[in-house]
């Protein structure tokens, strides 16, 4: 096993467990093809600081464009805001809709069955 492969295996296997405390997961369904996409916000690296009156960030914002796995190329734009303690405050999506974890796993099963 090459060094890079080892490294990739470490990241693939350890990413979820090691960094979940700093991750916020969400699921969106593409309004065009119905694919449910699982995505994750890295709360340490992907948030932009928002500054208000006081010292330090008053909150954080997040913006990401997701594209499904090739069945269609519709971009799905996700915008979220978080408070100063990185708790989610609001979220909006263009080109799709937020769904729950259950819809994601239902969609996965539907895909593997067909
Ligand atoms: Zn789509």
PDB file of N, CA, C and O in Angstrom, residues 30-35 37 65-77 94-95:
ATOM      1  N   UNK A  30     -32.439  17.592  -4.869  1.00  0.00           N
ATOM      2  CA  UNK A  30     -32.402  18.387  -6.094  1.00  0.00           C
ATOM      3  C   UNK A  30     -33.812  18.510  -6.649  1.00  0.00           C
ATOM      4  O   UNK A  30     -34.504  17.500  -6.807  1.00  0.00           O
ATOM      5  N   UNK A  31     -34.225  19.731  -6.953  1.00  0.00           N
ATOM      6  CA  UNK A  31     -35.587  19.921  -7.456  1.00  0.00           C
ATOM      7  C   UNK A  31     -35.720  19.463  -8.902  1.00  0.00           C
ATOM      8  O   UNK A  31     -36.815  19.297  -9.413  1.00  0.00           O
ATOM      9  N   UNK A  32     -34.597  19.280  -9.572  1.00  0.00           N
ATOM     10  CA  UNK A  32     -34.631  18.890 -10.984  1.00  0.00           C
ATOM     11  C   UNK A  32     -34.724  17.371 -11.149  1.00  0.00           C
ATOM     12  O   UNK A  32     -35.584  16.868 -11.863  1.00  0.00           O
ATOM     13  N   UNK A  33     -33.840  16.619 -10.473  1.00  0.00           N
ATOM     14  CA  UNK A  33     -33.805  15.166 -10.697  1.00  0.00           C
ATOM     15  C   UNK A  33     -34.210  14.369  -9.462  1.00  0.00           C
ATOM     16  O   UNK A  33     -34.371  13.159  -9.538  1.00  0.00           O
ATOM     17  N   UNK A  34     -34.367  15.024  -8.319  1.00  0.00           N
ATOM     18  CA  UNK A  34     -34.810  14.323  -7.125  1.00  0.00           C
ATOM     19  C   UNK A  34     -33.706  13.634  -6.339  1.00  0.00           C
ATOM     20  O   UNK A  34     -33.971  13.030  -5.300  1.00  0.00           O
ATOM     21  N   UNK A  35     -32.484  13.742  -6.809  1.00  0.00           N
ATOM     22  CA  UNK A  35     -31.379  13.135  -6.061  1.00  0.00           C
ATOM     23  C   UNK A  35     -31.238  13.816  -4.700  1.00  0.00           C
ATOM     24  O   UNK A  35     -31.345  15.038  -4.589  1.00  0.00           O
ATOM     25  N   UNK A  37     -28.752  14.697  -1.776  1.00  0.00           N
ATOM     26  CA  UNK A  37     -27.320  14.870  -1.581  1.00  0.00           C
ATOM     27  C   UNK A  37     -27.039  15.081  -0.105  1.00  0.00           C
ATOM     28  O   UNK A  37     -27.686  15.903   0.542  1.00  0.00           O
ATOM     29  N   UNK A  65     -22.325  25.659  -3.109  1.00  0.00           N
ATOM     30  CA  UNK A  65     -23.069  25.202  -4.271  1.00  0.00           C
ATOM     31  C   UNK A  65     -22.804  23.710  -4.430  1.00  0.00           C
ATOM     32  O   UNK A  65     -21.659  23.288  -4.568  1.00  0.00           O
ATOM     33  N   UNK A  66     -23.877  22.929  -4.369  1.00  0.00           N
ATOM     34  CA  UNK A  66     -23.765  21.482  -4.492  1.00  0.00           C
ATOM     35  C   UNK A  66     -24.256  21.059  -5.868  1.00  0.00           C
ATOM     36  O   UNK A  66     -25.182  21.639  -6.418  1.00  0.00           O
ATOM     37  N   UNK A  67     -23.617  20.030  -6.389  1.00  0.00           N
ATOM     38  CA  UNK A  67     -24.079  19.439  -7.649  1.00  0.00           C
ATOM     39  C   UNK A  67     -24.118  17.935  -7.444  1.00  0.00           C
ATOM     40  O   UNK A  67     -23.216  17.366  -6.815  1.00  0.00           O
ATOM     41  N   UNK A  68     -25.164  17.308  -7.927  1.00  0.00           N
ATOM     42  CA  UNK A  68     -25.327  15.869  -7.737  1.00  0.00           C
ATOM     43  C   UNK A  68     -24.278  15.063  -8.489  1.00  0.00           C
ATOM     44  O   UNK A  68     -23.370  15.606  -9.114  1.00  0.00           O
ATOM     45  N   UNK A  69     -24.448  13.751  -8.429  1.00  0.00           N
ATOM     46  CA  UNK A  69     -23.396  12.878  -8.941  1.00  0.00           C
ATOM     47  C   UNK A  69     -23.485  12.605 -10.436  1.00  0.00           C
ATOM     48  O   UNK A  69     -23.176  11.519 -10.893  1.00  0.00           O
ATOM     49  N   UNK A  70     -23.968  13.550 -11.215  1.00  0.00           N
ATOM     50  CA  UNK A  70     -23.838  13.408 -12.646  1.00  0.00           C
ATOM     51  C   UNK A  70     -25.112  13.143 -13.414  1.00  0.00           C
ATOM     52  O   UNK A  70     -25.106  13.181 -14.623  1.00  0.00           O
ATOM     53  N   UNK A  71     -26.202  12.846 -12.700  1.00  0.00           N
ATOM     54  CA  UNK A  71     -27.434  12.628 -13.439  1.00  0.00           C
ATOM     55  C   UNK A  71     -27.964  13.941 -13.991  1.00  0.00           C
ATOM     56  O   UNK A  71     -28.632  13.981 -15.001  1.00  0.00           O
ATOM     57  N   UNK A  72     -27.678  15.014 -13.273  1.00  0.00           N
ATOM     58  CA  UNK A  72     -28.007  16.329 -13.814  1.00  0.00           C
ATOM     59  C   UNK A  72     -26.990  17.317 -13.278  1.00  0.00           C
ATOM     60  O   UNK A  72     -26.218  16.994 -12.380  1.00  0.00           O
ATOM     61  N   UNK A  73     -26.975  18.478 -13.858  1.00  0.00           N
ATOM     62  CA  UNK A  73     -25.945  19.433 -13.485  1.00  0.00           C
ATOM     63  C   UNK A  73     -26.530  20.677 -12.850  1.00  0.00           C
ATOM     64  O   UNK A  73     -25.936  21.738 -12.877  1.00  0.00           O
ATOM     65  N   UNK A  74     -27.696  20.532 -12.271  1.00  0.00           N
ATOM     66  CA  UNK A  74     -28.303  21.705 -11.656  1.00  0.00           C
ATOM     67  C   UNK A  74     -27.553  22.077 -10.372  1.00  0.00           C
ATOM     68  O   UNK A  74     -27.411  21.263  -9.474  1.00  0.00           O
ATOM     69  N   UNK A  75     -27.075  23.309 -10.312  1.00  0.00           N
ATOM     70  CA  UNK A  75     -26.430  23.716  -9.057  1.00  0.00           C
ATOM     71  C   UNK A  75     -27.468  23.989  -7.974  1.00  0.00           C
ATOM     72  O   UNK A  75     -28.523  24.563  -8.249  1.00  0.00           O
ATOM     73  N   UNK A  76     -27.197  23.538  -6.780  1.00  0.00           N
ATOM     74  CA  UNK A  76     -28.073  23.776  -5.640  1.00  0.00           C
ATOM     75  C   UNK A  76     -27.297  24.658  -4.668  1.00  0.00           C
ATOM     76  O   UNK A  76     -26.261  24.254  -4.149  1.00  0.00           O
ATOM     77  N   UNK A  77     -27.812  25.870  -4.464  1.00  0.00           N
ATOM     78  CA  UNK A  77     -27.085  26.810  -3.625  1.00  0.00           C
ATOM     79  C   UNK A  77     -27.645  26.790  -2.212  1.00  0.00           C
ATOM     80  O   UNK A  77     -28.848  26.966  -2.015  1.00  0.00           O
ATOM     81  N   UNK A  94     -31.586  27.131  -2.812  1.00  0.00           N
ATOM     82  CA  UNK A  94     -32.109  27.464  -4.129  1.00  0.00           C
ATOM     83  C   UNK A  94     -31.800  26.298  -5.069  1.00  0.00           C
ATOM     84  O   UNK A  94     -30.664  25.828  -5.106  1.00  0.00           O
ATOM     85  N   UNK A  95     -32.822  25.820  -5.768  1.00  0.00           N
ATOM     86  CA  UNK A  95     -32.598  24.707  -6.697  1.00  0.00           C
ATOM     87  C   UNK A  95     -32.897  23.359  -6.081  1.00  0.00           C
ATOM     88  O   UNK A  95     -32.701  22.321  -6.716  1.00  0.00           O
TER      89      UNK A  95
END
